[in-house]
CSV table of C-alpha atoms in Angstrom, one decimal:
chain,number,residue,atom,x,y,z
A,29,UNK,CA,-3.3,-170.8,-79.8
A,30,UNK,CA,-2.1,-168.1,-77.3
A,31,UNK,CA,-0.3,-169.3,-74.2
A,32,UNK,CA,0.5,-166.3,-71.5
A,33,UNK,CA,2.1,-167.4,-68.6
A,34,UNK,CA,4.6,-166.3,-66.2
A,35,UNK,CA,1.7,-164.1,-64.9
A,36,UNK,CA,-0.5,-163.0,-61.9
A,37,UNK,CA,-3.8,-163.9,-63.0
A,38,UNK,CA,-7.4,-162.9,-61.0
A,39,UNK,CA,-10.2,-165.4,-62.3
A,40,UNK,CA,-13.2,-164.0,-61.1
A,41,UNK,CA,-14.5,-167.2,-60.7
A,42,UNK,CA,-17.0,-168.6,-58.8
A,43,UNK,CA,-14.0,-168.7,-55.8
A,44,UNK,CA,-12.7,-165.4,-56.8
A,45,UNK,CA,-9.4,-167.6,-57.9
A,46,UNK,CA,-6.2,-166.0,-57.6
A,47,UNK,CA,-3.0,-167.2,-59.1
A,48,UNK,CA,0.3,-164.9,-58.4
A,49,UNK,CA,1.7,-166.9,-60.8
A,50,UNK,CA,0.3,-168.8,-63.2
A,51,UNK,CA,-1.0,-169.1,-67.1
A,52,UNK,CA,-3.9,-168.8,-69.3
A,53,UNK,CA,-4.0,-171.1,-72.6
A,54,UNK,CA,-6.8,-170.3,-75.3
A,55,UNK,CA,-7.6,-172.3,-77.9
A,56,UNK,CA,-7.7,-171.9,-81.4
A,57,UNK,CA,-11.4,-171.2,-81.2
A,58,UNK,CA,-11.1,-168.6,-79.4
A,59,UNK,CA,-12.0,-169.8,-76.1
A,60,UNK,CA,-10.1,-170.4,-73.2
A,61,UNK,CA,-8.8,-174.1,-72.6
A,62,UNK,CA,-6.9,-174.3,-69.8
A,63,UNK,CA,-6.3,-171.8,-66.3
A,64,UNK,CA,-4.1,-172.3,-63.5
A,65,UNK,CA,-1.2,-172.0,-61.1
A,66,UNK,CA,2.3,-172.6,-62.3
A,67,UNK,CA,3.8,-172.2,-66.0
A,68,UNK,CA,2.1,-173.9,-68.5
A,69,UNK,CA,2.3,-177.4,-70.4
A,70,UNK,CA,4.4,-177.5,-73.6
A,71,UNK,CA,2.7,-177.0,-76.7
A,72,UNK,CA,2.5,-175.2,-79.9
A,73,UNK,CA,0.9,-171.6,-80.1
A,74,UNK,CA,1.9,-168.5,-79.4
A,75,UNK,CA,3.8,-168.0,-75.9
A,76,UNK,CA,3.4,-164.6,-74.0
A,77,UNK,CA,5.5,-163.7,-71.2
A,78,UNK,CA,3.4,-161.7,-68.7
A,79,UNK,CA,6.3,-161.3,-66.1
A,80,UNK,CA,5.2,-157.7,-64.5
A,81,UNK,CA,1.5,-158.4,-65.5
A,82,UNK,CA,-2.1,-159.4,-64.1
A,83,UNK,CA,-4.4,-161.1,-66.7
A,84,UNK,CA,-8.0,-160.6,-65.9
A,85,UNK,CA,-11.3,-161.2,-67.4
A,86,UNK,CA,-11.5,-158.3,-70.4
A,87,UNK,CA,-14.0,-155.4,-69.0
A,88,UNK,CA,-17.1,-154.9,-69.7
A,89,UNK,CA,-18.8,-151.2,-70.3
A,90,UNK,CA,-22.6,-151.5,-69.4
A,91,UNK,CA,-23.6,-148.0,-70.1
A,92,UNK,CA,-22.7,-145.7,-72.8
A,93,UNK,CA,-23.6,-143.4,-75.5
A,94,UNK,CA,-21.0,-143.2,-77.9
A,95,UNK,CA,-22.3,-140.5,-80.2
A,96,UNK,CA,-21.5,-137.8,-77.2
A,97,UNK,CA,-17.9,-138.5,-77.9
A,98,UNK,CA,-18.3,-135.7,-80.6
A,99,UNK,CA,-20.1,-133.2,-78.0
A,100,UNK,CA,-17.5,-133.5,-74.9
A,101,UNK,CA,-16.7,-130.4,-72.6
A,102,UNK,CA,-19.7,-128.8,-73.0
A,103,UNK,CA,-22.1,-127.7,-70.2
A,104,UNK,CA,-19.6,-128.8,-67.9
A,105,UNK,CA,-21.3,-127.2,-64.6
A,106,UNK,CA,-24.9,-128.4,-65.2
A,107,UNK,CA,-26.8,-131.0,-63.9
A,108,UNK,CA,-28.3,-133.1,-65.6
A,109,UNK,CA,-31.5,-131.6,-66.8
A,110,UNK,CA,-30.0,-128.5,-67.5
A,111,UNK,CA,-26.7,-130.4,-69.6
A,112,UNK,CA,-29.5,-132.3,-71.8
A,113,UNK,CA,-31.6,-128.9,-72.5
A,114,UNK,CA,-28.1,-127.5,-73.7
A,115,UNK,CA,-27.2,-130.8,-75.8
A,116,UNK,CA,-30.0,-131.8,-77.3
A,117,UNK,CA,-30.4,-129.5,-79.7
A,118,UNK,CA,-27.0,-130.3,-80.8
A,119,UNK,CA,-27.7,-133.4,-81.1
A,120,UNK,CA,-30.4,-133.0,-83.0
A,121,UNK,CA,-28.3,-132.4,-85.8
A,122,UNK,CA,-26.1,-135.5,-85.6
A,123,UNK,CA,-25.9,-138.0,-89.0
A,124,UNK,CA,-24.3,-141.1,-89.4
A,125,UNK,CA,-21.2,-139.7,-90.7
A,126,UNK,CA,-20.9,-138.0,-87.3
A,127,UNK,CA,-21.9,-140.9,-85.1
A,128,UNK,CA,-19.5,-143.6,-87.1
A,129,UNK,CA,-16.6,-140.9,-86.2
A,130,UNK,CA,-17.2,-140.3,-82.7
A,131,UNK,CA,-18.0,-144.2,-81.9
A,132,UNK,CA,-15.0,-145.3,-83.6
A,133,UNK,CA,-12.8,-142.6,-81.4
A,134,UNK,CA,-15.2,-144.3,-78.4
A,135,UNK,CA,-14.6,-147.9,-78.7
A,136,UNK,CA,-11.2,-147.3,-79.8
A,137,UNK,CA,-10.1,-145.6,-76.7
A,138,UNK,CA,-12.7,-147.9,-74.6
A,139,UNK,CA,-10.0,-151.0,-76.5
A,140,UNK,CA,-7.1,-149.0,-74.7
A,141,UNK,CA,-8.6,-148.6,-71.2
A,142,UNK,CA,-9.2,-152.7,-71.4
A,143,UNK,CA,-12.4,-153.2,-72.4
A,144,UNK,CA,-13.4,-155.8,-74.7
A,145,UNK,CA,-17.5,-155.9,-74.8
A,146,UNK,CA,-19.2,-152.6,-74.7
A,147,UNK,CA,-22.8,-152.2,-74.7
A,148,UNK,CA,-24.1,-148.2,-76.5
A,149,UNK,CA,-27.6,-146.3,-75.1
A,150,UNK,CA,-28.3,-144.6,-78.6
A,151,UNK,CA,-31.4,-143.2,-78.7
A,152,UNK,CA,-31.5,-140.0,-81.2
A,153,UNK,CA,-32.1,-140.7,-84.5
A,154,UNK,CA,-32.3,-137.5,-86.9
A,155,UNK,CA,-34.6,-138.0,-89.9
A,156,UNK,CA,-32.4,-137.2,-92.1
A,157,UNK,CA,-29.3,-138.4,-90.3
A,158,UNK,CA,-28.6,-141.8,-92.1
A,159,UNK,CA,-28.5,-145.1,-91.0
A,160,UNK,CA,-26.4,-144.2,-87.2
A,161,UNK,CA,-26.9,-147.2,-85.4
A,162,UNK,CA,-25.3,-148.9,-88.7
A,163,UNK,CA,-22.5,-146.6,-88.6
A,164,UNK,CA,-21.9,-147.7,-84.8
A,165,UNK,CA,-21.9,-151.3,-85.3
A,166,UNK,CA,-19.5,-150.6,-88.4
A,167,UNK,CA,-17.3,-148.5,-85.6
A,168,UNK,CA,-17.0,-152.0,-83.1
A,169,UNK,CA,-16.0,-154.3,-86.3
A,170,UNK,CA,-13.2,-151.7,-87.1
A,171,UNK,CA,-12.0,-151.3,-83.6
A,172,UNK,CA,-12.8,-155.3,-82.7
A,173,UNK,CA,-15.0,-154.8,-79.5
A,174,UNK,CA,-18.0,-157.5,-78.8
A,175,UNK,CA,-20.6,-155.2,-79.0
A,176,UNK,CA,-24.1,-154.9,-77.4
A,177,UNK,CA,-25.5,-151.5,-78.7
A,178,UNK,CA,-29.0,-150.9,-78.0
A,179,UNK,CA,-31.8,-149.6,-80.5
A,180,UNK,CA,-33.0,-146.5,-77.9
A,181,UNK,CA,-36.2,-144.0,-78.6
A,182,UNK,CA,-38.0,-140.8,-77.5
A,183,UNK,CA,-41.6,-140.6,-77.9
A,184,UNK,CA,-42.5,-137.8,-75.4
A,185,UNK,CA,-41.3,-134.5,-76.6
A,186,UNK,CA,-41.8,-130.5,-75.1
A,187,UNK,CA,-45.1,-130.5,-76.2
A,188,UNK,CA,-46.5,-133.6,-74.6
A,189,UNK,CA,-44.7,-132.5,-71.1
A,190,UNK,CA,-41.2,-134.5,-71.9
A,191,UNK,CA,-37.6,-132.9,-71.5
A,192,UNK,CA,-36.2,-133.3,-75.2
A,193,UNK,CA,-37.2,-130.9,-78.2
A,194,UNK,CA,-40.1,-132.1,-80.4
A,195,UNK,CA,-38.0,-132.5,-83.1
A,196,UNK,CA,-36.0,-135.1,-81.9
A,197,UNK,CA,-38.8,-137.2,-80.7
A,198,UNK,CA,-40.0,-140.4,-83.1
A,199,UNK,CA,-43.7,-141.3,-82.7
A,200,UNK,CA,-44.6,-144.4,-80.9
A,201,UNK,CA,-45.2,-146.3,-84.0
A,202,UNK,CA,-42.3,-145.6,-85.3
A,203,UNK,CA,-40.0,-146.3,-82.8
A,204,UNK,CA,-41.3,-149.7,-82.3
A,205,UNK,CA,-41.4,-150.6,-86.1
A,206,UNK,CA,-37.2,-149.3,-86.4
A,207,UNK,CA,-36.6,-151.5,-83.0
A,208,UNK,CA,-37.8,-154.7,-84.5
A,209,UNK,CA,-36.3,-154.2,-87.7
A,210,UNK,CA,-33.2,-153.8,-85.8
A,211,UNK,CA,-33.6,-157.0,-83.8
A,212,UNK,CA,-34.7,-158.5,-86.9
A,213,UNK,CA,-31.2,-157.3,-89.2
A,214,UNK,CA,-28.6,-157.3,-86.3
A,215,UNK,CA,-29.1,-159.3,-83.4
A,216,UNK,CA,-27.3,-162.8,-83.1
A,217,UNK,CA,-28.5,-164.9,-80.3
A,218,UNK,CA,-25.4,-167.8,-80.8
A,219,UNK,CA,-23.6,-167.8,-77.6
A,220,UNK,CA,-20.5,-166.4,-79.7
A,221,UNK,CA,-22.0,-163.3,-80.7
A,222,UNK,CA,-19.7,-160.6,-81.4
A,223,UNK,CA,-23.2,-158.5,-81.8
A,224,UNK,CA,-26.3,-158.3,-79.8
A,225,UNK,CA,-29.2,-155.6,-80.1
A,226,UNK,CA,-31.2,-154.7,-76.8
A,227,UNK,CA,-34.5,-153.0,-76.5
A,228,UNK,CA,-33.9,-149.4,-74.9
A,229,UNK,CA,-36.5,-146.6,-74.8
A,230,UNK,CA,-34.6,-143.8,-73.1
A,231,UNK,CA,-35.8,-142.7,-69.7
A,232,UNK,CA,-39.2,-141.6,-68.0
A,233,UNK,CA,-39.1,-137.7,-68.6
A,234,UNK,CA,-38.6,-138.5,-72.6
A,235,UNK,CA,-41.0,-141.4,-73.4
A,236,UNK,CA,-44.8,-142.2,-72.8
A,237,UNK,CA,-46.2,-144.7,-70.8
A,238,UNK,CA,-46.9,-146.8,-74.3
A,239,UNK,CA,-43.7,-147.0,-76.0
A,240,UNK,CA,-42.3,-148.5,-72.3
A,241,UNK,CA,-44.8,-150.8,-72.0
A,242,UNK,CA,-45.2,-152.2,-75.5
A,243,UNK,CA,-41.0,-152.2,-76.0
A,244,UNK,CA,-41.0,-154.5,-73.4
A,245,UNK,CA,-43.5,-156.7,-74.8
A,246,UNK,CA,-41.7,-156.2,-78.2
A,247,UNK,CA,-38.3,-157.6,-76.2
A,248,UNK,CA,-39.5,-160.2,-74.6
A,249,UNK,CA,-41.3,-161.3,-78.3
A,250,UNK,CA,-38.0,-161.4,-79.7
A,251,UNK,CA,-35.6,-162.9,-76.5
A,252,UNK,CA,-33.6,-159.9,-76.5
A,253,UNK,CA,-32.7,-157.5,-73.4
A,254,UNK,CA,-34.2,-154.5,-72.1
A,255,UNK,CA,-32.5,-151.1,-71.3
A,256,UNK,CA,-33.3,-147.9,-69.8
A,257,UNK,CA,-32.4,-144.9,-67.4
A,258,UNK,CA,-33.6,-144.8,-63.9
A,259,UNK,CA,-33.4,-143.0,-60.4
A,260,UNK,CA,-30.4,-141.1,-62.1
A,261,UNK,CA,-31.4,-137.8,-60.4
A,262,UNK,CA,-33.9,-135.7,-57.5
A,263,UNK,CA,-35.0,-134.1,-61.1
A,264,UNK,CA,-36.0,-137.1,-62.5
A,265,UNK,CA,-37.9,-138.4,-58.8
A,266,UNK,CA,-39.5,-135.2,-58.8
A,267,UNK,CA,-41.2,-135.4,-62.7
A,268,UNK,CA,-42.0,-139.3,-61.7
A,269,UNK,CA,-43.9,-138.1,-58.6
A,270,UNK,CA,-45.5,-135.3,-60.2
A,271,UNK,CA,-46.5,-137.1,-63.7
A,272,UNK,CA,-47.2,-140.6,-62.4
A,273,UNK,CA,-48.0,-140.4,-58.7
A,274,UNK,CA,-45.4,-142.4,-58.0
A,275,UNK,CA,-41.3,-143.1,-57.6
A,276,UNK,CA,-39.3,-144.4,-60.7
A,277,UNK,CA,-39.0,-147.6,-59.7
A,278,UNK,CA,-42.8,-148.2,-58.6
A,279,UNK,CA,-43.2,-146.3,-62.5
A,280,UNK,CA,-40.9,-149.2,-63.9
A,281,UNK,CA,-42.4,-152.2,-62.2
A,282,UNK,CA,-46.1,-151.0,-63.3
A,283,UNK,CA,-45.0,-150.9,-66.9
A,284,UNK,CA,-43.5,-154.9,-67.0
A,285,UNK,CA,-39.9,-153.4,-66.3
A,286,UNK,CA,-38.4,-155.9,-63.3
A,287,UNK,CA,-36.7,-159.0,-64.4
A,288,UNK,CA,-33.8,-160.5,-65.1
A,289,UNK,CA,-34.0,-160.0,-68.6
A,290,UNK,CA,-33.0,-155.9,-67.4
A,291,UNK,CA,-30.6,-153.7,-66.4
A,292,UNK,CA,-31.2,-150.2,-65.6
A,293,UNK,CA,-28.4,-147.4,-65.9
A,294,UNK,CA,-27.3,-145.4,-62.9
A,295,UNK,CA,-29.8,-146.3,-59.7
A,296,UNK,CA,-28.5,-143.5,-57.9
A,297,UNK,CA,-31.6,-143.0,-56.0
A,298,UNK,CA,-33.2,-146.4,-55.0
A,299,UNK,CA,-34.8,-146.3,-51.6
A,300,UNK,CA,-35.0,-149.8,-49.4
A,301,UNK,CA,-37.7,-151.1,-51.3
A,302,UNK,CA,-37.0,-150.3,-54.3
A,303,UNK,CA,-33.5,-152.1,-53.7
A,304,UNK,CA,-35.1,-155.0,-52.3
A,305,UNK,CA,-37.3,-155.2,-55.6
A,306,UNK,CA,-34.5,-155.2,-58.0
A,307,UNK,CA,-32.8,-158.0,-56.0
A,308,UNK,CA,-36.2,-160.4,-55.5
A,309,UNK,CA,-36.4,-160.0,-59.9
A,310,UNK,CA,-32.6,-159.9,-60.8
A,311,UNK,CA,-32.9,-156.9,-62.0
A,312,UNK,CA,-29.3,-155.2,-62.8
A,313,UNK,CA,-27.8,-152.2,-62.4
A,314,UNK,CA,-25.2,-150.1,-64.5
A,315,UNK,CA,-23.5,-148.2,-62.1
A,316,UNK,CA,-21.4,-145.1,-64.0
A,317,UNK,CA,-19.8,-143.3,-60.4
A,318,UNK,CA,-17.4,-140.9,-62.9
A,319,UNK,CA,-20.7,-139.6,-64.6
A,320,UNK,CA,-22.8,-139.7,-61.3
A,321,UNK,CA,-20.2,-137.3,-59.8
A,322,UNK,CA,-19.4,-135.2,-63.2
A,323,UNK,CA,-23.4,-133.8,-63.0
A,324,UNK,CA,-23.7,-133.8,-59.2
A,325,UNK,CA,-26.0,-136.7,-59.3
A,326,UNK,CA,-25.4,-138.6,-56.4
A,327,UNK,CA,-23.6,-141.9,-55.7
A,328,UNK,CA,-25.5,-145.3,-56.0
A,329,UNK,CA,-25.9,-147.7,-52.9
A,330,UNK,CA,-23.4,-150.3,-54.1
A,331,UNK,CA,-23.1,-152.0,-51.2
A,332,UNK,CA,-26.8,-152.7,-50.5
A,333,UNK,CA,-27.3,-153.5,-54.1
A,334,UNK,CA,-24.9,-156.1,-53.7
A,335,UNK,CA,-25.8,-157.2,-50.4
A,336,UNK,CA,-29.0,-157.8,-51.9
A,337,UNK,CA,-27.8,-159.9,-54.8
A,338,UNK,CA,-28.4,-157.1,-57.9
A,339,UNK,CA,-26.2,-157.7,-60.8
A,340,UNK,CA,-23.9,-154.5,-60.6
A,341,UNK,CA,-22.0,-153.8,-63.5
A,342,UNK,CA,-19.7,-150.8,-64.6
A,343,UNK,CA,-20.5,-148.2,-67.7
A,344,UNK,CA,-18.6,-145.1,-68.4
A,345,UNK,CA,-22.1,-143.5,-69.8
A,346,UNK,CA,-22.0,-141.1,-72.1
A,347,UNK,CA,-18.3,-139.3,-73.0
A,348,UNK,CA,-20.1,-136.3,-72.9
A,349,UNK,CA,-20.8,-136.5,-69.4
A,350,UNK,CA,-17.9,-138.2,-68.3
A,351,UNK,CA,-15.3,-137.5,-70.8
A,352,UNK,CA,-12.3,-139.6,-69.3
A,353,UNK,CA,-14.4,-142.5,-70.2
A,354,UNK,CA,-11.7,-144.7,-69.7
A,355,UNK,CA,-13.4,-148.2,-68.0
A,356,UNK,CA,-10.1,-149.5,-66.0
A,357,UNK,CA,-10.3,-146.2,-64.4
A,358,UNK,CA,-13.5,-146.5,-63.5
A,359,UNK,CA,-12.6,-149.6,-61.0
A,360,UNK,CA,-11.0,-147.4,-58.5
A,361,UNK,CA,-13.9,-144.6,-59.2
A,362,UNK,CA,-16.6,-147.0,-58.2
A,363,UNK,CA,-14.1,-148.1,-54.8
A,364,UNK,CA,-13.6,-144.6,-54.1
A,365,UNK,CA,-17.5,-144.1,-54.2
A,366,UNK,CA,-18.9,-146.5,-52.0
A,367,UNK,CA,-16.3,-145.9,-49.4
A,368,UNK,CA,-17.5,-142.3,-49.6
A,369,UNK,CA,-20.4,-144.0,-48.4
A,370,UNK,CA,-19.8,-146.7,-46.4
A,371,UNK,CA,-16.3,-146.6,-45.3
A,372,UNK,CA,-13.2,-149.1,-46.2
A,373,UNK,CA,-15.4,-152.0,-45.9
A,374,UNK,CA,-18.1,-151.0,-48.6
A,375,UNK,CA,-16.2,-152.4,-51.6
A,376,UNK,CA,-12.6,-154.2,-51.8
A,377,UNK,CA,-10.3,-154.7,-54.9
A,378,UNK,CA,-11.9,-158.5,-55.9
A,379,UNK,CA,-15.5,-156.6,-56.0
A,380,UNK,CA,-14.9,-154.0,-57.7
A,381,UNK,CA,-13.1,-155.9,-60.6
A,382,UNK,CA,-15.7,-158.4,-60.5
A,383,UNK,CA,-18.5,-155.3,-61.0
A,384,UNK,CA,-16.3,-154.6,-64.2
A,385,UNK,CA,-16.3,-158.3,-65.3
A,386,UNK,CA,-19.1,-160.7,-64.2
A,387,UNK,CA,-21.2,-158.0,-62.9
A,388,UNK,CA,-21.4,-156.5,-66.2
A,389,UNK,CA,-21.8,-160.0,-67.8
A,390,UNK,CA,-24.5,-160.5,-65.9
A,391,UNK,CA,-26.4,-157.1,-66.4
A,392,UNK,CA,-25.5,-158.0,-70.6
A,393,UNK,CA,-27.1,-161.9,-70.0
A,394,UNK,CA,-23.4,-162.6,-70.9
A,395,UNK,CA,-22.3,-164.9,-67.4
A,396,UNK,CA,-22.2,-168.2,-69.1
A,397,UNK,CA,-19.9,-167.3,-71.5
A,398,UNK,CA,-18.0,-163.3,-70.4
A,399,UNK,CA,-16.9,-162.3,-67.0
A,400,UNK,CA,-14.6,-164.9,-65.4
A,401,UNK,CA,-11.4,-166.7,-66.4
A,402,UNK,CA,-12.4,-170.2,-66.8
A,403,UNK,CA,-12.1,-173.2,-69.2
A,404,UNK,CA,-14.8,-173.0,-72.0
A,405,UNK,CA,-15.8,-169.3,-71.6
A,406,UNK,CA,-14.8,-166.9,-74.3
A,407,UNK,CA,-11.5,-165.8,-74.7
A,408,UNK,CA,-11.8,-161.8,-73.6
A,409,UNK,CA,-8.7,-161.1,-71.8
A,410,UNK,CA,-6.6,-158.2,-70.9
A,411,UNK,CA,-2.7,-158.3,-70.0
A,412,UNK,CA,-2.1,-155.4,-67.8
A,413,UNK,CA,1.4,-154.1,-67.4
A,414,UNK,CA,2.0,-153.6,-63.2
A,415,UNK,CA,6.0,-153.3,-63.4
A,416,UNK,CA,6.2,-149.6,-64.8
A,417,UNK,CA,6.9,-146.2,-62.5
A,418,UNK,CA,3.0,-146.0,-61.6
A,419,UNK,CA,2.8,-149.1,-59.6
A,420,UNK,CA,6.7,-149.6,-58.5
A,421,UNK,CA,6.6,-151.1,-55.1
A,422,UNK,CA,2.7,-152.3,-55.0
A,423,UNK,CA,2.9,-156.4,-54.5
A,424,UNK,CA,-0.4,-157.1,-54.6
A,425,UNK,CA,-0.8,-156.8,-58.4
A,426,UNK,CA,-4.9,-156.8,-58.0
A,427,UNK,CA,-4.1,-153.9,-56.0
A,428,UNK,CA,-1.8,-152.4,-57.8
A,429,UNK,CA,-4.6,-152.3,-60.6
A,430,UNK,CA,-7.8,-150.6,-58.9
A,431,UNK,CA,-5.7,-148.7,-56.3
A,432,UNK,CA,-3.1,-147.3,-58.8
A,433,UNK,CA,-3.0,-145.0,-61.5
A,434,UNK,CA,-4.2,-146.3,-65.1
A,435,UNK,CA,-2.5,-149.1,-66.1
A,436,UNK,CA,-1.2,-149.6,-70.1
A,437,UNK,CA,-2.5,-152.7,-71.5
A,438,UNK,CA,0.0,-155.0,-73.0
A,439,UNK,CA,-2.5,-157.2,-74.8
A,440,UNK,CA,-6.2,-157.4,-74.9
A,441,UNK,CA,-8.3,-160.6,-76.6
A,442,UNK,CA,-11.9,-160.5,-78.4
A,443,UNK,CA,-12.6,-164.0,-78.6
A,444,UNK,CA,-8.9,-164.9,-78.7
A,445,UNK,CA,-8.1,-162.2,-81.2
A,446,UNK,CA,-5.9,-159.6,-80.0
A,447,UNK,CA,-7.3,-156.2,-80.1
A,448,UNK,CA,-4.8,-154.4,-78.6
A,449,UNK,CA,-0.5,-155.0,-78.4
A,450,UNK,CA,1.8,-153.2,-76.3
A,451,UNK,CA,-1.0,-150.1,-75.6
A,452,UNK,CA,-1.5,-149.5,-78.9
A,453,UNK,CA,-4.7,-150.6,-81.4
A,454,UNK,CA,-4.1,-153.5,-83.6
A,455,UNK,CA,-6.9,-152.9,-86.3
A,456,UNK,CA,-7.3,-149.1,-86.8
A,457,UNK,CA,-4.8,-146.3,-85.7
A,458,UNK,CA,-5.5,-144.0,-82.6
A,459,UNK,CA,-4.1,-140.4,-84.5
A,460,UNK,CA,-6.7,-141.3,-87.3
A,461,UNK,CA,-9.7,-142.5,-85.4
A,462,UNK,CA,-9.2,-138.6,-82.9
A,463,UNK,CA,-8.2,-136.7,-86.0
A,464,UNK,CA,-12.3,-138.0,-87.9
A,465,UNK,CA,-13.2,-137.4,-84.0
A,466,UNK,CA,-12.2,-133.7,-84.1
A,467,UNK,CA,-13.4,-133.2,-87.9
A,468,UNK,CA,-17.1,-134.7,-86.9
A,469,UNK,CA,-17.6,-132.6,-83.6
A,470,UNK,CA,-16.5,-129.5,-85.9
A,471,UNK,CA,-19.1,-130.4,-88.5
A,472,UNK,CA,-21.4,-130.6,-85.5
A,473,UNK,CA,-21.0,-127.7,-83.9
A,474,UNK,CA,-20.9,-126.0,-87.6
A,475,UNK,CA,-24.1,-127.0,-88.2
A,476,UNK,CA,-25.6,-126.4,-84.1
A,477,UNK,CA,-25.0,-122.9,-84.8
């Protein structure tokens, strides 16, 4: 048992429960047994002090691709058709050597910016790169994330009218046949799961109409959830218009993709209708405002998504496109970003920690057991130090974390295991896991050339 008390704690809860001070007990099986105001009752366990702290919910990354960790600072002034023409061909010479690297160096520094469940977008899989989506899950049971990584594809290459090269493209078959088998090996559906697989054909300018459609079926055969990109850019509006007669929402809805079984990455440019689809279907949203902004994109209607009841989470997307990828910073990023928009009242503090906690649960068909601080749920928690130089002088600890700079974590749970102590990783070192990062994007580049 872990008691931390002494402690500012922000629930998330259905009441958005805030204690300014107060404890969190977990239990020894991993989950949490007791939250509330005032120090906790005597007992045997571990006793954390978290005077100078704010425990919250752990965060939750809801769009990534961890593989670009070994491609960052490239293309830098693109956008995003032109930073994809320039990578994939890079990319196209990943193997699972590479990928293990670079998602270990990913989660691991994902651990240190308080997240505890990351989902991954990987969708390029060299023929004679090895087994990578293995060597990612392998990366998350070193670092100790929950981990949601998702069995991506391509299926529409130059040739066929698509963006990526033809030689990073699988065929439809294929694809579908190394998806299930993926389900069928990884996936555990127990409401525990430290690993869950998703279904997550890339995007509409790199796969046909047939691997969207039949992916879906294939997900909804198997109860697992369904991932793609969509309305990141004008670019991508533009191809959906000219190729399909029609926007990328209207595209996704014709091809099965609404529900609440989905979440979509980035929604930067969802008209009225297309917002008031997602919200009548539950369809989610992964909203990555650092990314958005790196390639120019735009900046996603937050506020209307949530005024219209969309599950919003956070995801740092890929660290080549946003190569901070640190998820606590992204709090204040997504603030910052709809009050570009919409002024001081577009998003507060509460909401934009609850888009990087329940939101993100939600969008991962993780709410009844991730994303709030209450008695039963899964022990993911992260004890954030407030009483350094950085936040001297803020009272309002809540504030102090998505207004200020970065915060360290003191401690962050996995199911009541801690994964992090006093900033620093407790399962695998941080010098080691950048030192393979560095190695693996030199091989890369070796080979690129």
């Amino acid at each position: 048992m872990i008691v931390i008390e002494n402690v500012a704690v922000a629930t998330v809860d259905a009441s958005d429960s805030y204690h300014a001070d107060g404890h969190v007990v977990v239990g020894d099986d991993g989950r949490i047994a007791a939250v509330g105001a005032g120090p906790a009752a005597e007992g045997e366990g571990r006793r954390v002090d978290g005077a100078g702290c704010l425990v919250t919910p752990g965060l939750i990354n809801t769009h990534h691709h961890l593989y670009q960790w070994a491609t960052r600072g490239l293309a830098v002034d693109e956008t995003l058709f032109g930073w994809l023409k320039t990578l994939y061909p890079i990319w196209g010479r990943l193997d699972a050597e590479v990928v293990g690297a670079a998602a270990g160096a990913g989660l691991g520094w994902l651990a240190l910016s308080g997240c505890t469940t990351s989902m991954d977008h990987h969708y390029v899989f060299p023929r004679d790169g090895g087994d990578v989506l293995e060597a990612e899950i392998e990366a998350a049971r070193r670092i100790g994330l929950r981990f949601h990584p998702t069995r991506g594809s391509m299926d529409l290459g130059q040739k066929d009218g698509g963006l990526p090269p033809d030689n990073i493209v699988e065929s439809t078959d294929e694809a579908l046949s190394a998806t299930e088998k993926a389900i069928d090996r990884w996936h555990d559906p127990s409401p525990g799961a430290m690993l869950q697989i998703a279904v997550a054909p890339c995007s509409p300018f790199s796969v046909t109409e047939r691997l969207m459609s039949e992916a879906a079926e294939l997900a909804r055969r198997k109860g697992v959830r369904l991932h793609t990109h969509l309305a990141e850019t004008d670019d991508e509006e533009d191809f959906c218009r000219e190729r399909f007669g029609c926007t990328p929402t209207e595209y996704a809805e014709r091809l099965g993709w609404l529900g609440d079984d989905v979440w979509l990455a980035h929604g930067v440019h969802l008209d009225d209708s297309a917002i008031t689809k997602l919200g009548a279907t539950g369809t989610g949203v992964a909203h990555c405002p650092s990314s958005n902004a790196r390639l120019g994109a735009g900046a996603a209607r937050v506020r209307e998504l949530l005024d219209h009841q969309v599950p919003v989470g956070l995801g740092v997307d890929g660290s080549a496109s946003q190569e901070a990828s640190h998820l606590g910073e992204e709090l204040r990023q997504a603030l910052y970003t709809a009050r570009t928009r919409g002024g001081p009242g577009a998003l507060n503090a509460r909401e934009a920690l609850r888009l990087g906690t329940m939101g993100g649960a939600r969008c991962l068909g993780r709410q009844d057991d991730l994303g709030s601080i209450e008695a039963g749920k899964l022990a993911d928690l992260v004890l954030w130090r407030l009483d350094g130089l950085g936040h001297a002088g803020i009272d309002d600890r809540l504030a102090a974390l998505v207004f200020g700079p970065a915060a360290p974590v003191e401690l962050a749970l996995v199911g009541g295991r801690p994964v992090v102590e006093r900033g620093e990783l407790v399962h695998a070192d941080a010098v080691t896991l950048a030192r393979e990062a560095v190695r693996a994007h030199r091989r890369l580049m070796e080979r690129a050339t």
